[in-house]
CSV table of C-alpha atoms and ligand atoms in Angstrom, one decimal:
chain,number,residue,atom,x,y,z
A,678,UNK,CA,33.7,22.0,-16.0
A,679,UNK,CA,32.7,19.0,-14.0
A,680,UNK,CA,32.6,15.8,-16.2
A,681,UNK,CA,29.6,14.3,-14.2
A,682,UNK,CA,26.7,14.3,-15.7
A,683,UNK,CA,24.3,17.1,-14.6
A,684,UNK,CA,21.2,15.1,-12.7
A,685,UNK,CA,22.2,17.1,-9.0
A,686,UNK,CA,21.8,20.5,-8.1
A,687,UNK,CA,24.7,20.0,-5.4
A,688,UNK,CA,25.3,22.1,-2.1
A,689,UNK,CA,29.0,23.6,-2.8
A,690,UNK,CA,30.5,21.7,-0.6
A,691,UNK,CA,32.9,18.1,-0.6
A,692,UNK,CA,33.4,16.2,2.5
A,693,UNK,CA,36.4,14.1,3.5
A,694,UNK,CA,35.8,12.6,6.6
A,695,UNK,CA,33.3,11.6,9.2
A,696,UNK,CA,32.4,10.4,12.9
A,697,UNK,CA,29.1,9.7,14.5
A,698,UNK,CA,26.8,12.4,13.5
A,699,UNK,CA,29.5,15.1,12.3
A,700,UNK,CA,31.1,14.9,9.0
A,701,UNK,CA,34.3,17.8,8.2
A,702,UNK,CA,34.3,19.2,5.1
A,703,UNK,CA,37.7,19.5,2.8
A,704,UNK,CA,38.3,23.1,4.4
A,705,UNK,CA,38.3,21.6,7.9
A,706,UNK,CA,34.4,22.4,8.6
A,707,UNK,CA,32.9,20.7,10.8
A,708,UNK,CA,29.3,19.8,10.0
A,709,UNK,CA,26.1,18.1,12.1
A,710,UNK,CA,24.6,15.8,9.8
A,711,UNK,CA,20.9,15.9,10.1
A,712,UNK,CA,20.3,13.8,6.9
A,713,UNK,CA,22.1,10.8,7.3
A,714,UNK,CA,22.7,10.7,3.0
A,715,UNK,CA,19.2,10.7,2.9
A,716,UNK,CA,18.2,7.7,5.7
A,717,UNK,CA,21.1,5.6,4.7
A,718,UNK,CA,23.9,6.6,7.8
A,719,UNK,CA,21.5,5.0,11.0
A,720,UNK,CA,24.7,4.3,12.7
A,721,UNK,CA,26.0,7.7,12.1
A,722,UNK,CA,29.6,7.8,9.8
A,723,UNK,CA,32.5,5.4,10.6
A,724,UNK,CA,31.0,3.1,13.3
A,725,UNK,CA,33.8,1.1,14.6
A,726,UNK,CA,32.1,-2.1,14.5
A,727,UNK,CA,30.6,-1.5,10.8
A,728,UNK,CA,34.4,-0.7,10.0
A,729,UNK,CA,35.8,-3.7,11.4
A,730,UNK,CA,33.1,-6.2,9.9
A,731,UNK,CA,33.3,-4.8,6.4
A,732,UNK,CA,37.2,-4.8,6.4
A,733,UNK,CA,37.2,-8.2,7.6
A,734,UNK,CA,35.0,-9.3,4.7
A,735,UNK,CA,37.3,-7.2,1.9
A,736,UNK,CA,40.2,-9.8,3.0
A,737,UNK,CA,37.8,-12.6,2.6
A,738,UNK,CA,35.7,-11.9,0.0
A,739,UNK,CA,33.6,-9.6,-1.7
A,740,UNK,CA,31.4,-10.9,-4.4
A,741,UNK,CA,31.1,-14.5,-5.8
A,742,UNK,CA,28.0,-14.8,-7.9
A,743,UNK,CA,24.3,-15.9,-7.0
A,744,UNK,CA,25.3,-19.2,-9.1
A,745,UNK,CA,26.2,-20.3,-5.6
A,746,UNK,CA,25.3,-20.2,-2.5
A,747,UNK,CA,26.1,-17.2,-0.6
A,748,UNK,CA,26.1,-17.9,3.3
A,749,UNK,CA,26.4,-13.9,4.4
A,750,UNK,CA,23.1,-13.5,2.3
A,751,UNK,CA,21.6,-16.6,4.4
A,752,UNK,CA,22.7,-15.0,7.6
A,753,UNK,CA,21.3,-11.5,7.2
A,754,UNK,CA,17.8,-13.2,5.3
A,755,UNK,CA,17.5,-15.5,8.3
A,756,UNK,CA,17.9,-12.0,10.7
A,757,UNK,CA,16.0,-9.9,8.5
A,758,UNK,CA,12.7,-12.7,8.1
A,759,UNK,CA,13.1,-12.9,12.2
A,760,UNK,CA,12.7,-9.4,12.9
A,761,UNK,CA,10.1,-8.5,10.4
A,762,UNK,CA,8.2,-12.0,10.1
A,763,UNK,CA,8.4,-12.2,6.7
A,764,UNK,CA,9.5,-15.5,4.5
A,765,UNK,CA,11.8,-15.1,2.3
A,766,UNK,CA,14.2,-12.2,0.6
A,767,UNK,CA,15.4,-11.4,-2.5
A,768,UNK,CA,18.6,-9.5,-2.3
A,769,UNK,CA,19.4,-6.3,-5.0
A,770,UNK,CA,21.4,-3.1,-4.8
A,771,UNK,CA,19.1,0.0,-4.1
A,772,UNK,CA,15.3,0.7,-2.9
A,773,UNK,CA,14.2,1.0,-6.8
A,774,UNK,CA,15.2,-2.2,-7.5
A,775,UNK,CA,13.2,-3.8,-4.5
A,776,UNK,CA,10.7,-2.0,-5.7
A,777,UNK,CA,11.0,-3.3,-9.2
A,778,UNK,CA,11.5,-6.8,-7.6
A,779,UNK,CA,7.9,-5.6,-6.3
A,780,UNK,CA,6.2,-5.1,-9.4
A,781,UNK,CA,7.2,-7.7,-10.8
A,782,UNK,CA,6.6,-10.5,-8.3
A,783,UNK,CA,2.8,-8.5,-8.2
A,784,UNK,CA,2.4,-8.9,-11.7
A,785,UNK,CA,3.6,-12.6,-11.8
A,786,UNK,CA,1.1,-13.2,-8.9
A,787,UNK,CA,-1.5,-12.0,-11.4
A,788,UNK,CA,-0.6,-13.8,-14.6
A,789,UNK,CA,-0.1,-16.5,-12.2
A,790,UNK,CA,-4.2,-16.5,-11.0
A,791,UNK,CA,-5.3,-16.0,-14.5
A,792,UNK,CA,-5.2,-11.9,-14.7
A,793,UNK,CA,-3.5,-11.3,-18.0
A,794,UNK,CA,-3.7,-7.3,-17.7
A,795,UNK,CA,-2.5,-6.7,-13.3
A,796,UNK,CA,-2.5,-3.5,-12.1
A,797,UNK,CA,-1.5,-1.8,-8.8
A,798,UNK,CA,-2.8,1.2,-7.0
A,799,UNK,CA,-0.1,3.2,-5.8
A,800,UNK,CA,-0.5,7.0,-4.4
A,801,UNK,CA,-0.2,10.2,-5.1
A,802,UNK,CA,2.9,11.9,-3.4
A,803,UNK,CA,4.6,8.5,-2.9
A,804,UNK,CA,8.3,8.0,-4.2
A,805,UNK,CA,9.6,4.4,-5.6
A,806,UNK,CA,12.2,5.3,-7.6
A,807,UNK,CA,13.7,6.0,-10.9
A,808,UNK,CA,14.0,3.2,-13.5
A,809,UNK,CA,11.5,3.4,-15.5
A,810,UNK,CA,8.6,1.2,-13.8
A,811,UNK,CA,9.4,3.0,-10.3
A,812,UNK,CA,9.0,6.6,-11.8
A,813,UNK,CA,5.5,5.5,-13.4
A,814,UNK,CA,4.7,4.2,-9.9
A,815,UNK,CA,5.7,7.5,-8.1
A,816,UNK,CA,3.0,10.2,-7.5
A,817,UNK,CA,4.9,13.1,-8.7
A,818,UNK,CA,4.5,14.4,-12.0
A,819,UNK,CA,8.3,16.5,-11.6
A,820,UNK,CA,10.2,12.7,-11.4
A,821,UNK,CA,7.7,11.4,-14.3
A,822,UNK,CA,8.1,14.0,-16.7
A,823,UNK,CA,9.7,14.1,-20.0
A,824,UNK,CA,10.4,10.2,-19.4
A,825,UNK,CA,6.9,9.4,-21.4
A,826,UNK,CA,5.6,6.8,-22.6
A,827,UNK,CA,5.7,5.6,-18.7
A,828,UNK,CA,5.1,2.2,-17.7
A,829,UNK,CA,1.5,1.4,-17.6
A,830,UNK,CA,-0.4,-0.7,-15.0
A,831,UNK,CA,-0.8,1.5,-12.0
A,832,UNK,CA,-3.7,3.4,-10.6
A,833,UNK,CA,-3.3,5.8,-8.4
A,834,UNK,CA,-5.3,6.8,-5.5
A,835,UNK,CA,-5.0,9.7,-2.5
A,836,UNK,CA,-2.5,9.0,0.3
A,837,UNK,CA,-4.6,7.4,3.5
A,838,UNK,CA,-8.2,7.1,2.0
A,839,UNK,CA,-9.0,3.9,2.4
A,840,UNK,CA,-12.9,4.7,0.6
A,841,UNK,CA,-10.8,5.5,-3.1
A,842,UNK,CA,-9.7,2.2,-3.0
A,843,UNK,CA,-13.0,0.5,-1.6
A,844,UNK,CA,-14.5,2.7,-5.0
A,845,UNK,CA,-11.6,1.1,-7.2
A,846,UNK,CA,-12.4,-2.6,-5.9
A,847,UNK,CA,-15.4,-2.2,-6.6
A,848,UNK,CA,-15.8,-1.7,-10.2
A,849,UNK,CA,-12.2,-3.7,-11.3
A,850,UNK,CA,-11.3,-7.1,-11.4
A,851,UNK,CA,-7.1,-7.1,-12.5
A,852,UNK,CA,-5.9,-4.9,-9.4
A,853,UNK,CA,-3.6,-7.5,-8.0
A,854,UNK,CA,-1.6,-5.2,-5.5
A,855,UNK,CA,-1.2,-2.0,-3.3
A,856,UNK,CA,1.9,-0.6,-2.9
A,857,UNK,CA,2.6,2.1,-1.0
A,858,UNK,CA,5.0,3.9,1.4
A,859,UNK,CA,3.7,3.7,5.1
A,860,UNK,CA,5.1,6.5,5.5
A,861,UNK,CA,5.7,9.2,2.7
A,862,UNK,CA,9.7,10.3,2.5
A,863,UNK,CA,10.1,12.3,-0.6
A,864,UNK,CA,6.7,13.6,-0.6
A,865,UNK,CA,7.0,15.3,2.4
A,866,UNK,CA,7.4,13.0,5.9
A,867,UNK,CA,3.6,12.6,5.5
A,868,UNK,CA,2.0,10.3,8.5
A,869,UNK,CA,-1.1,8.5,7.9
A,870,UNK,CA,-3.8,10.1,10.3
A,871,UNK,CA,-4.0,6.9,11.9
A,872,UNK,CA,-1.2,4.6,10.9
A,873,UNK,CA,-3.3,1.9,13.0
A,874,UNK,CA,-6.3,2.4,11.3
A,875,UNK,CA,-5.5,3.1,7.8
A,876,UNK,CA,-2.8,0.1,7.3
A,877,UNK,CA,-5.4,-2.3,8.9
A,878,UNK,CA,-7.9,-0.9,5.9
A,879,UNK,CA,-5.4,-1.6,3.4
A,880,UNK,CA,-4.8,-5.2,4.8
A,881,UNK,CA,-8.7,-5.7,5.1
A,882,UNK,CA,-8.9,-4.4,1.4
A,883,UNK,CA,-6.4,-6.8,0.3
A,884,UNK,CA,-7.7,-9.7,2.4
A,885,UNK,CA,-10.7,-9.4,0.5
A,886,UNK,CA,-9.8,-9.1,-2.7
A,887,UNK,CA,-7.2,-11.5,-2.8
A,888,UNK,CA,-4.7,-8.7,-3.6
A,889,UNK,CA,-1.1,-8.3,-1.9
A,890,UNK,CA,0.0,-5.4,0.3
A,891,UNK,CA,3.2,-4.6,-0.3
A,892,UNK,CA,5.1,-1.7,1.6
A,893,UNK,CA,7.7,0.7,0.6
A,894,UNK,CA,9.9,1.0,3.9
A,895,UNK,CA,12.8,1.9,1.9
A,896,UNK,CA,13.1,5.3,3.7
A,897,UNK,CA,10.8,4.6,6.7
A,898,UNK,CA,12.4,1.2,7.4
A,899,UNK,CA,15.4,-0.4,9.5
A,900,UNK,CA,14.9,1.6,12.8
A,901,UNK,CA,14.0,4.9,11.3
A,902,UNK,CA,10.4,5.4,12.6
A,903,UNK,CA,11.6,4.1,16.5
A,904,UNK,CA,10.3,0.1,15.4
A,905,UNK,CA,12.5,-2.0,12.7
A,906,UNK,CA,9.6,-1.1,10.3
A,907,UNK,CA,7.1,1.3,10.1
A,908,UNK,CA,4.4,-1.2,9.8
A,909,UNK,CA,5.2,-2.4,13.0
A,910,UNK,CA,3.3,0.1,14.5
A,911,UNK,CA,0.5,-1.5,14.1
A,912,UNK,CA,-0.9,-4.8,14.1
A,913,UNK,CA,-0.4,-5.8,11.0
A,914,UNK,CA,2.2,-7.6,8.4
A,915,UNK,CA,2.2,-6.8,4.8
A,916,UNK,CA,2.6,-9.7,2.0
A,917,UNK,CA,6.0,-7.9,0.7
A,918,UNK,CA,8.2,-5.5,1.7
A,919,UNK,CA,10.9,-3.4,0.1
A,920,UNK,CA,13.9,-2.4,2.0
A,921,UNK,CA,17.2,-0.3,0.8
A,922,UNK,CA,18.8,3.2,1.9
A,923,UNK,CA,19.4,2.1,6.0
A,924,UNK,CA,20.2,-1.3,5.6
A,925,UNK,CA,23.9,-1.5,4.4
A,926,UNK,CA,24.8,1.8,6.4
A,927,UNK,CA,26.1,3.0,3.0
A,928,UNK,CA,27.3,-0.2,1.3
A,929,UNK,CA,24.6,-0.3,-1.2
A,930,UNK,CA,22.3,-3.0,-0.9
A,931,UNK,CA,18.1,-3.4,-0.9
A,932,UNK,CA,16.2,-6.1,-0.6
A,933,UNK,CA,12.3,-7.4,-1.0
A,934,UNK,CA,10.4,-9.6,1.2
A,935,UNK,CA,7.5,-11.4,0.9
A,936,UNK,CA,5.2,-13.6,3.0
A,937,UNK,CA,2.7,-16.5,2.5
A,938,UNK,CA,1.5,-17.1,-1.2
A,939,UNK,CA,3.8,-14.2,-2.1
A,940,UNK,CA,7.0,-15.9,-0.7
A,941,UNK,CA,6.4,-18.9,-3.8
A,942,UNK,CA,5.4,-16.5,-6.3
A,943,UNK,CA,9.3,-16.2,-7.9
A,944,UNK,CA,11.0,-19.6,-9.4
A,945,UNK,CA,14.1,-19.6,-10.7
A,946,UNK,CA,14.8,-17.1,-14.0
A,947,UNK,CA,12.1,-15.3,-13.2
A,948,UNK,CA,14.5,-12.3,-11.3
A,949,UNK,CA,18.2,-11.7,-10.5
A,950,UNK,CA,20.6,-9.4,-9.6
A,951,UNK,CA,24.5,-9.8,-10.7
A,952,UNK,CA,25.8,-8.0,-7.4
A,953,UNK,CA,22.8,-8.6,-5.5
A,954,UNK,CA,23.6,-9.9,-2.0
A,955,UNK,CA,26.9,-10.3,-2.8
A,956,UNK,CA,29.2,-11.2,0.8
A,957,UNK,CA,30.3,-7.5,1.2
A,958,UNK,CA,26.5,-5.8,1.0
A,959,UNK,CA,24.9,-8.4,2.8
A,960,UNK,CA,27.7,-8.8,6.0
A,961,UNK,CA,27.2,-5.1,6.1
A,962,UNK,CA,23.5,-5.3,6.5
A,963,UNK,CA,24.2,-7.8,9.1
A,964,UNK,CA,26.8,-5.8,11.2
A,965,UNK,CA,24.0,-2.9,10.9
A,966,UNK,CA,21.2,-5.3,12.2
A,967,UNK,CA,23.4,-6.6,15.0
A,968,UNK,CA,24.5,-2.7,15.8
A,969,UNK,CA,21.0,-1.5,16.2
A,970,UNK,CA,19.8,-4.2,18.1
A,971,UNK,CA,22.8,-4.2,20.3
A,972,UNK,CA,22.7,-0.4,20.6
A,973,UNK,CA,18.9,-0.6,20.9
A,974,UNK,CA,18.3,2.0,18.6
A,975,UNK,CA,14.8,2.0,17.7
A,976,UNK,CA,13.6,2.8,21.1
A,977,UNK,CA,16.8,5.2,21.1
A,978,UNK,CA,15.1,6.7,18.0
A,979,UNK,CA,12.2,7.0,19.4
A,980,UNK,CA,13.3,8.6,22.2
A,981,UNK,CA,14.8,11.4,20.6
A,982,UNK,CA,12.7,11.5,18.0
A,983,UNK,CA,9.7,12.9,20.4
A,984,UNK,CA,12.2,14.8,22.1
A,985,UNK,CA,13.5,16.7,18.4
A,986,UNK,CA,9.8,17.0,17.5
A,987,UNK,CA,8.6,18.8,21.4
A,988,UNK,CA,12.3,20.6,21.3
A,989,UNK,CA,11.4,22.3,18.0
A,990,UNK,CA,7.3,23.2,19.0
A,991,UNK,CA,8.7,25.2,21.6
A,992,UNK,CA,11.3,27.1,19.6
A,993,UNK,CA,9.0,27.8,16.8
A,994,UNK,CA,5.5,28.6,18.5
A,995,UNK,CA,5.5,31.9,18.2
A,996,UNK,CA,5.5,31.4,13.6
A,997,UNK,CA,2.4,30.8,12.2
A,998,UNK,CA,4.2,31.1,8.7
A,999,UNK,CA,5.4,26.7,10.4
A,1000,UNK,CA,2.3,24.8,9.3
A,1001,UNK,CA,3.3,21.4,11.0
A,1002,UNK,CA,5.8,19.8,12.7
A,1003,UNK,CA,5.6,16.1,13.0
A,1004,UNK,CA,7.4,12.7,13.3
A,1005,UNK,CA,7.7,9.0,14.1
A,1006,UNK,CA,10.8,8.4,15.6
A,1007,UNK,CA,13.4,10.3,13.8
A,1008,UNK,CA,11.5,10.9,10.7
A,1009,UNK,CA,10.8,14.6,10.9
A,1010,UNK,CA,9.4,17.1,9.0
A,1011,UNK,CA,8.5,20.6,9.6
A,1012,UNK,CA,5.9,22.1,7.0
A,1013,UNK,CA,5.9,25.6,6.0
A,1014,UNK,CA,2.8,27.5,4.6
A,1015,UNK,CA,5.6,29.0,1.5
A,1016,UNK,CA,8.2,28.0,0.2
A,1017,UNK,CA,11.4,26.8,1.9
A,1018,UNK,CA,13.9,25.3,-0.4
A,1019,UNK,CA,16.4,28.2,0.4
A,1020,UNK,CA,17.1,26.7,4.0
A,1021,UNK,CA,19.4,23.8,2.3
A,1022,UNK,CA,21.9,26.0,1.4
A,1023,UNK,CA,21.2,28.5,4.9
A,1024,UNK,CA,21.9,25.5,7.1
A,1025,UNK,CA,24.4,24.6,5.7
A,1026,UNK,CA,26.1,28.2,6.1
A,1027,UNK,CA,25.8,27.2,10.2
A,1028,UNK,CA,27.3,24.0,9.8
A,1029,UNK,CA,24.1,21.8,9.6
A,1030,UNK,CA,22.9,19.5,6.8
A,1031,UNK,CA,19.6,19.4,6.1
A,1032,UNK,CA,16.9,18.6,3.2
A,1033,UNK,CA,14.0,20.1,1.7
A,1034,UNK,CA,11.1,18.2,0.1
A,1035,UNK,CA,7.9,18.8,-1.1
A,1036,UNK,CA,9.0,22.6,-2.0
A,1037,UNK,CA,7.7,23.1,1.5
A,1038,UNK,CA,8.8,21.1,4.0
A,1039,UNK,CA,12.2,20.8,5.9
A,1040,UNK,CA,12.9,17.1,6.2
A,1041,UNK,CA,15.2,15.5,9.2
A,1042,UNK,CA,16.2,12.1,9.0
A,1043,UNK,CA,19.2,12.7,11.6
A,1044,UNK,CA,21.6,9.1,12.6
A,1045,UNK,CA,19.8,6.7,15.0
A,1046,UNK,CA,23.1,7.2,17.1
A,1047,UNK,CA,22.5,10.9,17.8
A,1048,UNK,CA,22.3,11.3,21.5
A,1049,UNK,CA,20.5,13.5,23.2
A,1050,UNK,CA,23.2,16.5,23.6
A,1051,UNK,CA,23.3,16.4,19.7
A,1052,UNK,CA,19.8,16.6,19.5
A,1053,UNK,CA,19.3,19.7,21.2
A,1054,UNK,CA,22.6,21.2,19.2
A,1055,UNK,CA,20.4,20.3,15.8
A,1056,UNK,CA,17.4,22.0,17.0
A,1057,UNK,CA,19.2,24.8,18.0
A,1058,UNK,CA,20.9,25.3,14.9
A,1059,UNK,CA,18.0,25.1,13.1
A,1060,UNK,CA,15.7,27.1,14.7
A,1061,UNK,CA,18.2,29.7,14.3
A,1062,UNK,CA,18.4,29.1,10.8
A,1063,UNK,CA,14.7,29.6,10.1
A,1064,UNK,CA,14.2,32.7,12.7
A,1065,UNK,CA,16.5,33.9,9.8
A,1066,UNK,CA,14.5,33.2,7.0
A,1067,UNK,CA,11.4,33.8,8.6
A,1068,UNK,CA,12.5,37.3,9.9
A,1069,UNK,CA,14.3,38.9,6.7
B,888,PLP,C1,14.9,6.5,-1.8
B,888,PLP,C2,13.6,5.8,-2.0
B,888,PLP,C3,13.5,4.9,-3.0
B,888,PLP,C4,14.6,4.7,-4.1
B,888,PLP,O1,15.7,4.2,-3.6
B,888,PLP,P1,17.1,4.2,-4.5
B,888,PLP,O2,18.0,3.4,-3.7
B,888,PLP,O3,17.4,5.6,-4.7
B,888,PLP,O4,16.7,3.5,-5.8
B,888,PLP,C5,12.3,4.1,-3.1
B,888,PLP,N1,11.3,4.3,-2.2
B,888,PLP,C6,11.4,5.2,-1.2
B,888,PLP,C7,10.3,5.3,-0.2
B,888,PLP,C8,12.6,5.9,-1.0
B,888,PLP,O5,12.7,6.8,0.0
């Protein structure tokens, strides 16, 4: 019996070693990884210059303490505030905990303008986490339950409809923030109609309310969606951001932004973070910066990302049990009209890892790296996986 605790249902299989986009399993299988650990591997496994930056900064140092002043943190808030046009950072150790960094900054902007009971609308199908103020954000009742009493203070609204949230403004006066993914991961790579037209509404919203929009590009962010963030894609800028899974290439590190009057809302004791932004995390955040813009990996992503999405309309036209397939960059997902959790475990019989979310839809979130050759190889592999299914 495994002495872990049981919170996974794991794929049978352990992996020892990886490079680019393949990983080989302890039995020598080789592997295409499609998933990246979920968003987190943009640069693909072992990247020689991610390698050599993070071994440098073992022999120097790897944590200190944010009683002093860190300059690796500096360097990668100075890079990060420049690409996004943000403020200011506060460094942590995962996406929940931006998030949590989130809330609370939200709710301290509140208390702060003289609203003793804040609350935030959030969404339904949305993902934030799992400490306890992240689960009572997300929109799915599977991550909430059993975990009751949640954390109060959130309202929650339907994914890109702007007019539930006009209806909400309207009749209260303590919403002090919207938070919400630009792009839903977990609950099921779900694209605004009109990314354009919908984040614009919920800056308009927020403009006029005097509330913050804050953006959960956790999954969606650093490259993924073929821009450094999602929201980039339109005209927009949000007044905080959270930031995690891509950004350390696997050294675990997140990270929350904000902009304007949120950038002065936090004063000192108000938040921390013992490892948070310590030299390791945040010189590996900086190496994965400087890779992807060297690399130019979002229009790489991009790139492929169309080319994935038209590679797998053609192999799967002739199914009409494949709802949807759609993408930004190389955030894909391919909806079912049933059922399709059983392809985890059949792709990964052929040597290809791949996720399923939402019950019903197979999600791809392949390395920024992949190059074209690979791309084809993934679609291939796939589509043969789910001719399979769909024909037994
Ligand atoms: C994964 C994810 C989180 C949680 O990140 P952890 O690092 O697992 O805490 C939060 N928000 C979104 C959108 C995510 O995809």
């Amino acid at each position: 019996m495994s002495k872990m605790m049981d919170t996974y249902a794991r794929q049978p299989v352990t992996f020892e070693k990886g490079q680019g986009i393949w990983l080989w399993a302890k039995d020598g299988k080789k592997y295409l990884d499609a998933l990246s650990g979920v968003a987190v591997n943009g640069l693909g496994h072992a990247h020689p210059k991610l390698v050599k930056t993070i071994s440098e900064q073992i022999l120097k140092l790897i944590h200190v303490s944010n009683i002093y002043h860190i300059a690796e943190q500096e360097k990668l808030a100075e890079k990060l505030t420049s690409i996004s046009g943000m403020d200011n950072v506060f460094f942590c150790n995962s996406g929940c905990e931006a998030n949590e960094a989130a809330i609370k900054l939200a709710r301290l902007y509140g208390h702060q303008n003289s609203i003793d009971t804040p609350e935030i609308i959030v969404m339904e199908k949305s993902f934030h986490g799992r400490t306890m103020a992240t689960l009572s954000a997300t929109g799915n009742r599977k991550t909430q339950a059993g975990f009751e009493p949640l954390v109060g203070g959130f309202i929650r609204v339907a994914f890109d409809d702007l007019e539930a949230i006009q209806k909400i403004a309207s009749r209260k006066n303590n919403v002090v923030a919207i938070l919400a993914e630009p792009i839903q991961g977990e609950g099921g790579i779900n694209i605004p109609n009109n990314i354009q037209n919908y984040l614009k509404g919920l800056r308009e919203i927020c403009d006029q309310h005097n509330w913050l929009l804050m953006l959960d590009e956790v999954q969606c962010g650093i490259g993924r969606t073929g821009k450094w963030f999602a929201y980039q894609h339109t005209s927009i800028k949000p007044d905080v951001m959270s930031l995690a899974k891509g950004l350390g290439s696997g050294i675990p590190i997140g990270a929350c932004l904000a902009r304007g009057k949120a950038s002065h809302v936090f004063t000192p004791g108000k938040h921390g973070s013992t490892f948070g932004g310590n030299p390791l995390a945040t010189s590996a955040g900086y190496a994965t910066l400087s890779i992807i813009e060297e690399e130019k990996l979002c229009a790489h992503a991009s790139k492929m990302g169309a080319l994935i999405n038209d590679e797998f309309t053609k192999h799967l036209k002739e199914f009409n049990q494949v709802k949807a397939i759609r993408n930004l960059g190389l955030m894909v997902g391919i909806e079912f009209n049933e059922p399709c959790g059983e392809l985890t475990k059949l792709a990964l019989d052929e040597g290809l890892l791949i996720n399923v979310t939402a019950d019903k839809v197979v999600r791809l979130l392949p390395p920024l790296v992949i190059n074209e050759k690979e791309a084809k190889e993934l679609v291939n592999r796939l589509s043969k996986v789910i001719r399979n299914f769909l024909l037994k």
